[in-house]
Short mmCIF file of C-alpha atoms in Angstrom, two decimals:
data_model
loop_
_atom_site.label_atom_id
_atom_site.label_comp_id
_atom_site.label_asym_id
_atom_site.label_seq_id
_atom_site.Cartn_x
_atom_site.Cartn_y
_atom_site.Cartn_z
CA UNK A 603 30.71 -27.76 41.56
CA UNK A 604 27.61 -25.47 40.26
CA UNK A 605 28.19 -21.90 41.22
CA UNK A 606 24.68 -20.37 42.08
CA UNK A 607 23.95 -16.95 40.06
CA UNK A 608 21.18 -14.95 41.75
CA UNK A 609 21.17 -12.36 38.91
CA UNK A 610 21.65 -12.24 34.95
CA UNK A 611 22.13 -8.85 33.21
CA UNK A 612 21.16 -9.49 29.71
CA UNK A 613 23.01 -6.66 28.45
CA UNK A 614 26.42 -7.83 30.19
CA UNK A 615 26.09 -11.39 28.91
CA UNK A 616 25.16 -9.91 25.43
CA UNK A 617 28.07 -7.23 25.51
CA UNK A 618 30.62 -7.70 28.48
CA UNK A 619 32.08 -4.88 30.79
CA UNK A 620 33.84 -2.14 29.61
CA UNK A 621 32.70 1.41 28.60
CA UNK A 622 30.52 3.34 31.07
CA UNK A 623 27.09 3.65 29.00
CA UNK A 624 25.95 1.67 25.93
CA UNK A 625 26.30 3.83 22.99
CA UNK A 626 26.10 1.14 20.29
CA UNK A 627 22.99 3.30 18.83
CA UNK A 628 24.54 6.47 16.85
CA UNK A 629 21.68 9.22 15.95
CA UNK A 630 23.93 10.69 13.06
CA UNK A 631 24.48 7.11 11.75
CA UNK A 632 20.54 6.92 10.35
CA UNK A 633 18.39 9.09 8.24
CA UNK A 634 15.22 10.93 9.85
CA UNK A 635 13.12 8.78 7.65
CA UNK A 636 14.20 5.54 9.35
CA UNK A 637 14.05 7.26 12.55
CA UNK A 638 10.62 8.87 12.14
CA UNK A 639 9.49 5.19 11.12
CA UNK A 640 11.39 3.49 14.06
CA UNK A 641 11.07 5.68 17.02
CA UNK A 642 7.96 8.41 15.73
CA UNK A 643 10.17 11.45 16.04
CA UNK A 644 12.74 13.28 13.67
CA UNK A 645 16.44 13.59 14.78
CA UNK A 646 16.07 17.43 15.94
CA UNK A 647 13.69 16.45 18.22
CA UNK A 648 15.04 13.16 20.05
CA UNK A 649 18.23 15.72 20.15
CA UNK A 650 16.04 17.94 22.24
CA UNK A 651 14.85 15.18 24.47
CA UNK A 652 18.29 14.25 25.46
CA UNK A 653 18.97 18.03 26.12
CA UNK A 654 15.89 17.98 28.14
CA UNK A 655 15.85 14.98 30.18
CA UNK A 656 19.68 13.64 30.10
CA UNK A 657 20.30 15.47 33.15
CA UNK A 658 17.17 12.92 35.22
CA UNK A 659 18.36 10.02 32.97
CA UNK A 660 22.09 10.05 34.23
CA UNK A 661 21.51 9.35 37.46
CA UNK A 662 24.54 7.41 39.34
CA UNK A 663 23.93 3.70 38.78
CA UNK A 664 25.76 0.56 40.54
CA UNK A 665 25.79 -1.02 37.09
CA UNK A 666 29.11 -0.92 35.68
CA UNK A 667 27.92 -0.36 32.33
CA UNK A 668 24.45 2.40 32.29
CA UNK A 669 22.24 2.73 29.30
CA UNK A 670 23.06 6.32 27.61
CA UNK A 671 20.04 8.95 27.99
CA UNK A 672 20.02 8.45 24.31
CA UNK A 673 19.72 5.35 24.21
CA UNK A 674 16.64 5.13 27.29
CA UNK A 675 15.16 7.77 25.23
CA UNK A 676 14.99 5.79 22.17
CA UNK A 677 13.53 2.65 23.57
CA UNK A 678 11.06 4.85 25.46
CA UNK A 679 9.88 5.89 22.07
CA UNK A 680 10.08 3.27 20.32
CA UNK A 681 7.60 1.61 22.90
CA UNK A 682 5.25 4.69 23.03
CA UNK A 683 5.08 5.26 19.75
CA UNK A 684 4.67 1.47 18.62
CA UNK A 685 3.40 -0.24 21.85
CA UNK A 686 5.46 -3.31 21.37
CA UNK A 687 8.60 -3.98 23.35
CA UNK A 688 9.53 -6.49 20.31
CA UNK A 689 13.26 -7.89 19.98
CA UNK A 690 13.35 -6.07 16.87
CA UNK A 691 13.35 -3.12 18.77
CA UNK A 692 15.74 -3.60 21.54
CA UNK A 693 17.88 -5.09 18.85
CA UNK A 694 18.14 -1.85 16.85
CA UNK A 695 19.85 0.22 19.69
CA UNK A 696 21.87 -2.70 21.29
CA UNK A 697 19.38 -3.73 24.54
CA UNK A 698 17.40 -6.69 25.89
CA UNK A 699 13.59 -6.38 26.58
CA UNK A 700 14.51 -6.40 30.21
CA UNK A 701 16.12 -3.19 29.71
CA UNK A 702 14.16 -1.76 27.44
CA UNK A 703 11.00 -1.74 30.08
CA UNK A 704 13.73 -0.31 32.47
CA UNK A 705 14.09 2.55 30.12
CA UNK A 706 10.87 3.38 29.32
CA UNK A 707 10.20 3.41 32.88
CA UNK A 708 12.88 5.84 33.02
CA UNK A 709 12.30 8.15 30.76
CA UNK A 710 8.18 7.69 31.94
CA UNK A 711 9.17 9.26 35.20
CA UNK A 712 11.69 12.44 33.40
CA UNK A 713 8.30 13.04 31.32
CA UNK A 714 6.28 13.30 34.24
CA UNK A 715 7.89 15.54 36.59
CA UNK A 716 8.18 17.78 33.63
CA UNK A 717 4.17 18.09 33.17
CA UNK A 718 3.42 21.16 34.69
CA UNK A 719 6.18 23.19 32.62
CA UNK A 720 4.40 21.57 29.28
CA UNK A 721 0.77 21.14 29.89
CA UNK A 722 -0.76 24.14 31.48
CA UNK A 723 -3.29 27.04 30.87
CA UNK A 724 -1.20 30.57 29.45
CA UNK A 725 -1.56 33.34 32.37
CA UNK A 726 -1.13 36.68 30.52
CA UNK A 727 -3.76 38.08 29.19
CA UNK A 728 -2.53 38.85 25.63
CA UNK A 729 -1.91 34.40 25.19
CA UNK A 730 -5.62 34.16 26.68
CA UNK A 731 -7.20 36.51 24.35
CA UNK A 732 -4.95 34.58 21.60
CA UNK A 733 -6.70 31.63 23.08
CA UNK A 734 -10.12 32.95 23.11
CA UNK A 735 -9.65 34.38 18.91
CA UNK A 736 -8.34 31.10 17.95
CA UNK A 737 -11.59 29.09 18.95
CA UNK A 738 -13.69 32.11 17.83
CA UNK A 739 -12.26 31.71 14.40
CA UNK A 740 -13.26 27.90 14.26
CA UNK A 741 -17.09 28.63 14.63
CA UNK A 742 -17.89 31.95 16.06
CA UNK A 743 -18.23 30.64 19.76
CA UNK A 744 -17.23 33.65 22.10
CA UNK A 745 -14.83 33.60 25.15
CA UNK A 746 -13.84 29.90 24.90
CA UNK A 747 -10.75 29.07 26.99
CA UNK A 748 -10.74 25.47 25.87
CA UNK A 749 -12.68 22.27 24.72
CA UNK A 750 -12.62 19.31 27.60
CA UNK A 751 -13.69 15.65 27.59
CA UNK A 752 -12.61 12.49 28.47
CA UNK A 753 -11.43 9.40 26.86
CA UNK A 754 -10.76 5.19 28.03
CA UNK A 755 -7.33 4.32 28.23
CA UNK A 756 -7.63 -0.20 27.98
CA UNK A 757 -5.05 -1.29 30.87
CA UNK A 758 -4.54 -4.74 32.37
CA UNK A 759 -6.85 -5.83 35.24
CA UNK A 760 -5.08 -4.53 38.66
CA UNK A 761 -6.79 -7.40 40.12
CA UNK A 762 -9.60 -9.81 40.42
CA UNK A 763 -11.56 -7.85 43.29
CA UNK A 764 -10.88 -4.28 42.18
CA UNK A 765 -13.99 -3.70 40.24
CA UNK A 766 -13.26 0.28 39.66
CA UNK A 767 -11.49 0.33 36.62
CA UNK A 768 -14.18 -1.87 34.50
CA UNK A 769 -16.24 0.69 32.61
CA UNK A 770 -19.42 0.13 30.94
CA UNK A 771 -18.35 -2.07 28.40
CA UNK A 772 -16.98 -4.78 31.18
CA UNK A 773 -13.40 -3.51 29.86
CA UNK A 774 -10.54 -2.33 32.31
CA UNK A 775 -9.56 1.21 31.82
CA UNK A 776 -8.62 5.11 33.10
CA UNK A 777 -11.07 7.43 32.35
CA UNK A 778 -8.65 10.23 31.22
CA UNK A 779 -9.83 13.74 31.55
CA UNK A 780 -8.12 16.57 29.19
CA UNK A 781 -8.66 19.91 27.53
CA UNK A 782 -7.05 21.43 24.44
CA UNK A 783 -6.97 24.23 22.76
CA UNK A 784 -7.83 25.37 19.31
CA UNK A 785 -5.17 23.86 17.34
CA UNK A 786 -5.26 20.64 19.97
CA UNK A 787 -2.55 21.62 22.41
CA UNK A 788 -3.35 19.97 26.12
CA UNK A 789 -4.17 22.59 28.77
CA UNK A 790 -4.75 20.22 31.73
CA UNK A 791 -4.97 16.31 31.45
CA UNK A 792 -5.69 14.29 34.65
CA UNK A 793 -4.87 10.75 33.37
CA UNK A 794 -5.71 8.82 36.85
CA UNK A 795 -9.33 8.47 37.11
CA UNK A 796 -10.74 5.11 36.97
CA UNK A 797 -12.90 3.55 34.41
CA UNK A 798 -15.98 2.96 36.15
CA UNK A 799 -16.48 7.02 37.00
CA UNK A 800 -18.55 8.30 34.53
CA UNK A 801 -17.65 11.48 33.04
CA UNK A 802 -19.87 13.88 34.98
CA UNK A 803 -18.37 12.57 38.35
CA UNK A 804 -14.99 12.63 37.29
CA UNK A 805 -14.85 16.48 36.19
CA UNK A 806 -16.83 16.94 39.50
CA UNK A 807 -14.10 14.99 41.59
CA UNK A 808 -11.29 16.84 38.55
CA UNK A 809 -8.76 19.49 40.09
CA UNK A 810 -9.59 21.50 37.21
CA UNK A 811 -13.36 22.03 38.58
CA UNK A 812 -11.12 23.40 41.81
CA UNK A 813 -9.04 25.16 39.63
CA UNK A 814 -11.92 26.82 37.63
CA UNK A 815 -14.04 27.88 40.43
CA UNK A 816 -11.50 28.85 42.70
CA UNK A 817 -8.40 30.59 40.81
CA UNK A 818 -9.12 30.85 37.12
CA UNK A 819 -10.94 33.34 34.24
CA UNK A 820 -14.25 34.90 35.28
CA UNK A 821 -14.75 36.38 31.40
CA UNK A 822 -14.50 32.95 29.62
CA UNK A 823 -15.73 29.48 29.77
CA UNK A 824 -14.74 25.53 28.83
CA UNK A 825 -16.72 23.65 26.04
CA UNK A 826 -17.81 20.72 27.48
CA UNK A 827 -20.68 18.12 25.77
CA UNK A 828 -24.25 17.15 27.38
CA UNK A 829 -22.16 14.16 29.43
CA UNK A 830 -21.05 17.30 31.51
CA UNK A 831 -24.04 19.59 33.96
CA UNK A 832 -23.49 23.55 32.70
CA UNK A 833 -22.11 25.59 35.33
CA UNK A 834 -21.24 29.21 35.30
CA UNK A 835 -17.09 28.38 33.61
CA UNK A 836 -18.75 25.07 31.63
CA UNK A 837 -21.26 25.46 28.70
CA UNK A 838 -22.79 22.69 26.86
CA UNK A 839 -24.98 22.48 24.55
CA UNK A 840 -28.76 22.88 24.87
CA UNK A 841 -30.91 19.34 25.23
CA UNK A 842 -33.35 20.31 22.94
CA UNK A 843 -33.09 23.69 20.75
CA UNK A 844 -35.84 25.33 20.02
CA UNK A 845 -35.10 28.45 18.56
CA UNK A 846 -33.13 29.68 15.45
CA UNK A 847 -30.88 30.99 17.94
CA UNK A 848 -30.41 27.77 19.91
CA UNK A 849 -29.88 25.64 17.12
CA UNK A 850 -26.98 28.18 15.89
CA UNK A 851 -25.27 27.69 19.13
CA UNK A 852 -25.89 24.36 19.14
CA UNK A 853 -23.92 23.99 15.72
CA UNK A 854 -20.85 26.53 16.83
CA UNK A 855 -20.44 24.33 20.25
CA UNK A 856 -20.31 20.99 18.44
CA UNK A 857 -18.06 22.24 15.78
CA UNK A 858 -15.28 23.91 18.50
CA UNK A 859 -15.92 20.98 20.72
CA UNK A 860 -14.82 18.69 17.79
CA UNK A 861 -11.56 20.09 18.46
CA UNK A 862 -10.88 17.37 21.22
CA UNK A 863 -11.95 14.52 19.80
CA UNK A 864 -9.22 14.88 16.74
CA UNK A 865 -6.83 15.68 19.27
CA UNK A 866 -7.60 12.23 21.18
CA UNK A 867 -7.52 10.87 17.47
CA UNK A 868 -4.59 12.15 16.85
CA UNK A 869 -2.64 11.13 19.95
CA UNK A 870 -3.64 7.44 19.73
CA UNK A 871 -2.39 7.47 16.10
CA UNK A 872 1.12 8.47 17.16
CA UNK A 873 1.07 6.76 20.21
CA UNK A 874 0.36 3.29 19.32
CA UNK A 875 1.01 2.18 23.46
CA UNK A 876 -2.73 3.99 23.63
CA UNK A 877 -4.71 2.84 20.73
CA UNK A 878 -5.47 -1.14 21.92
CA UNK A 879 -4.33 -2.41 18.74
CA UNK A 880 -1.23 -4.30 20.38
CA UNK A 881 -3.47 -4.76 23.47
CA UNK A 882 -4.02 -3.17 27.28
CA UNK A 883 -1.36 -1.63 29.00
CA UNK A 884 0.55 -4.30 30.64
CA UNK A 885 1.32 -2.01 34.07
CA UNK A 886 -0.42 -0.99 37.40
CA UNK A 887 -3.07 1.72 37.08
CA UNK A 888 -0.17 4.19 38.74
CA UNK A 889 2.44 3.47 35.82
CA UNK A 890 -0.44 3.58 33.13
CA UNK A 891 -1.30 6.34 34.04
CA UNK A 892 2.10 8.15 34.05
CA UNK A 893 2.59 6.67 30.26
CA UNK A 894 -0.89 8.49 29.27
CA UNK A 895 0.82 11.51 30.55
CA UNK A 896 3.76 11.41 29.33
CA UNK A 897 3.02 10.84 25.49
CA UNK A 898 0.42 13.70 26.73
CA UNK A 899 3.71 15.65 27.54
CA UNK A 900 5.68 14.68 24.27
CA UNK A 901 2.13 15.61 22.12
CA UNK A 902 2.61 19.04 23.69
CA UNK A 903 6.39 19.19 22.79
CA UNK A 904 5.67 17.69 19.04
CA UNK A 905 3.45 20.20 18.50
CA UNK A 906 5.62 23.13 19.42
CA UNK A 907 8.63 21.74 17.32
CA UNK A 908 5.97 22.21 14.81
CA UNK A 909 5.19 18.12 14.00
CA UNK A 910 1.66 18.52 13.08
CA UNK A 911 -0.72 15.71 14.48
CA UNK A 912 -3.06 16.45 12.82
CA UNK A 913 -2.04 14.98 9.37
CA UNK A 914 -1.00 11.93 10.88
CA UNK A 915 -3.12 9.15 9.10
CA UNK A 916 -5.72 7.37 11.01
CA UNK A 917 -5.52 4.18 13.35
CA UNK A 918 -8.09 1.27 14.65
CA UNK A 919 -7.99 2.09 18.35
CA UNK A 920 -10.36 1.26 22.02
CA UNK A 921 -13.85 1.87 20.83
CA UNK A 922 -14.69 4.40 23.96
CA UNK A 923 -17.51 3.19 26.12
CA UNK A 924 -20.34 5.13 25.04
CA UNK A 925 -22.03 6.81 28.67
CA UNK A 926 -25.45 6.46 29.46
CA UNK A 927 -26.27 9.59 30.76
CA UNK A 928 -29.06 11.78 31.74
CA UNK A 929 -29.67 14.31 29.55
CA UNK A 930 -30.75 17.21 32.51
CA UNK A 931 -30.19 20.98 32.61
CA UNK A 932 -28.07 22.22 35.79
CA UNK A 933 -30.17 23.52 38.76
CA UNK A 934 -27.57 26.51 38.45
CA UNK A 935 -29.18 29.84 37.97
CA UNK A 936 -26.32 31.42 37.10
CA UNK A 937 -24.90 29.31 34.80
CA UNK A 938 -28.12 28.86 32.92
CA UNK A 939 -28.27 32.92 32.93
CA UNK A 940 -24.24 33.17 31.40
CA UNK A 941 -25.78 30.83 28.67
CA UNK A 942 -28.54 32.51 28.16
CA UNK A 943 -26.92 35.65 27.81
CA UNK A 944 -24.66 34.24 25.23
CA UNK A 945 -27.41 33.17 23.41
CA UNK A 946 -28.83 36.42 23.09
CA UNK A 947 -25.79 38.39 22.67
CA UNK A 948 -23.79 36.09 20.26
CA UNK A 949 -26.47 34.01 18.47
CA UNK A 950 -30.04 35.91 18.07
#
């Protein structure tokens, strides 16, 4: 008589019952070099994750037999940093495919509800004065509180009628909207928007517009490029310099801005999930958009464990749709007088 089986865990047909968690994976068992090449990350830092996010990834399971935080971190990096859920990954720390998309959904969510206490613009004034020096040293641009764009994210098609996330280049994407700092640390990234919003109308939709004109820095300003209208906490650059003077601050902007666009370089490079070389992102716009912030939240960690992104060698990624825009000065008096008076005071 055939006995019906709803449900198949791979891991318990692969391993049987028996210990609590799977710890077939040992960290101290490999050298950093195979796990930078693995997983993306040195040993002292996947240590830290554990410390950081063991407490979320431990929550009480029916499953007689729960994947370690160690072990969900792993996978999770593995997957970010390669963008492959290949055998030969789950195979290396003990897990089938099935639960290796469990555990990068796991360790997704930890990331996220972490965002705010990693991605976020300083308060005190001595860290925003550091902030404003930094990006003065870069090109001589005055009172800069951070560089902002956005960048295409490729995802799956959420469906056949949803025509929001196709961009200009008939490609399915989130139109991801970040700033940085000098030395490419995110202060905001809102990862959500979809790919048919141009850039203009999402900053104008952005919390950080709300944020800017509401709560933050009257004595500084954001770099953003001509895709973006000037307003009184935005300068770009000027349509068409005339002056000595213009075309000097024409020069420092571009050179600070460049800032971002290494950092979104540098981010697809070590997050392979990003870059489009394996392909879209195989999830809902909602989940996509948590895995863009997340590796946004593990850039921000990387860099303060010192894992500079910005020697990381080069990678083939999603050729950004390139915005047809109106090049038009804002209508705001003030903001053209703030630039103005930078012009005069910083450049002349």
């Amino acid at each position: 008589m055939a006995v019906p089986i709803a449900v198949l865990d791979c891991d318990l047909l692969l391993y049987g019952r028996g210990h609590r968690t799977l710890d077939r994976f040992k960290l101290e068992d490999v050298t950093d070099e195979y796990l930078v090449s693995t997983y993306g990350f040195p040993r002292q830092f996947i240590y830290y994750l554990v410390d950081l996010l063991g407490a979320s990834l431990s929550r009480p399971t029916q499953r007689s037999r729960a994947i370690s935080p160690e072990t969900q971190i792993l996978a999770a990096l593995g997957f970010y940093t390669s963008g492959s859920f290949q055998t030969r990954m789950g195979d290396a720390i003990g897990i089938s495919q099935a639960s290796m998309s469990r555990c990068v959904a796991n360790v997704t969510e930890a990331l996220v509800e972490r965002a705010s206490q990693f991605i976020h613009f300083p308060k005190d004034e001595a860290t925003i004065q550091s902030l404003k020096d930094d990006f003065y040293g870069l090109a001589g641009m005055p009172g800069v509180l951070g560089v902002v764009d956005c960048t295409h994210v490729a995802i799956k098609a959420p469906n056949a009628e949803d025509l929001s996330y196709v961009n200009r280049k008939g490609l399915h994407s989130l139109n991801c909207l970040m700033v940085c700092d000098a030395r490419g640390v995110l202060l905001s990234a809102e990862t959500h928007w979809p790919g048919s919003l141009p850039d203009c109308t999402v900053l104008q939709q952005a919390a950080l517009t709300s944020q800017f004109e509401n709560e933050l820095h009257k004595d500084g300003w954001l770099l953003g490029d001509s895709s973006f209208f000037l307003r009184t906490w935005l300068m770009t650059p000027l349509h068409i310099p005339e002056t000595p003077a213009e075309y000097r601050y024409n020069m420092a902007h571009s050179a600070t801005h460049n800032v971002i666009e290494r950092t979104f370089r540098t981010i697809r490079s070590r997050f392979r999930c990003l870059d489009g070389s394996k392909g879209t992102l195989q999830y809902s716009p909602e989940k996509s958009s948590h895995i863009i912030l997340a590796c946004c939240v593990l850039h921000n960690i990387s860099l303060e464990h010192g894992l500079d992104v910005w020697s990381l060698p080069a990678t083939g990624h999603m050729e950004q749709p390139e915005e047809e825009y109106e090049q038009m000065e804002s209508m705001d008096s003030e903001a053209c007088r703030i630039r103005q008076e930078l012009l005069l005071t910083h450049f002349s």
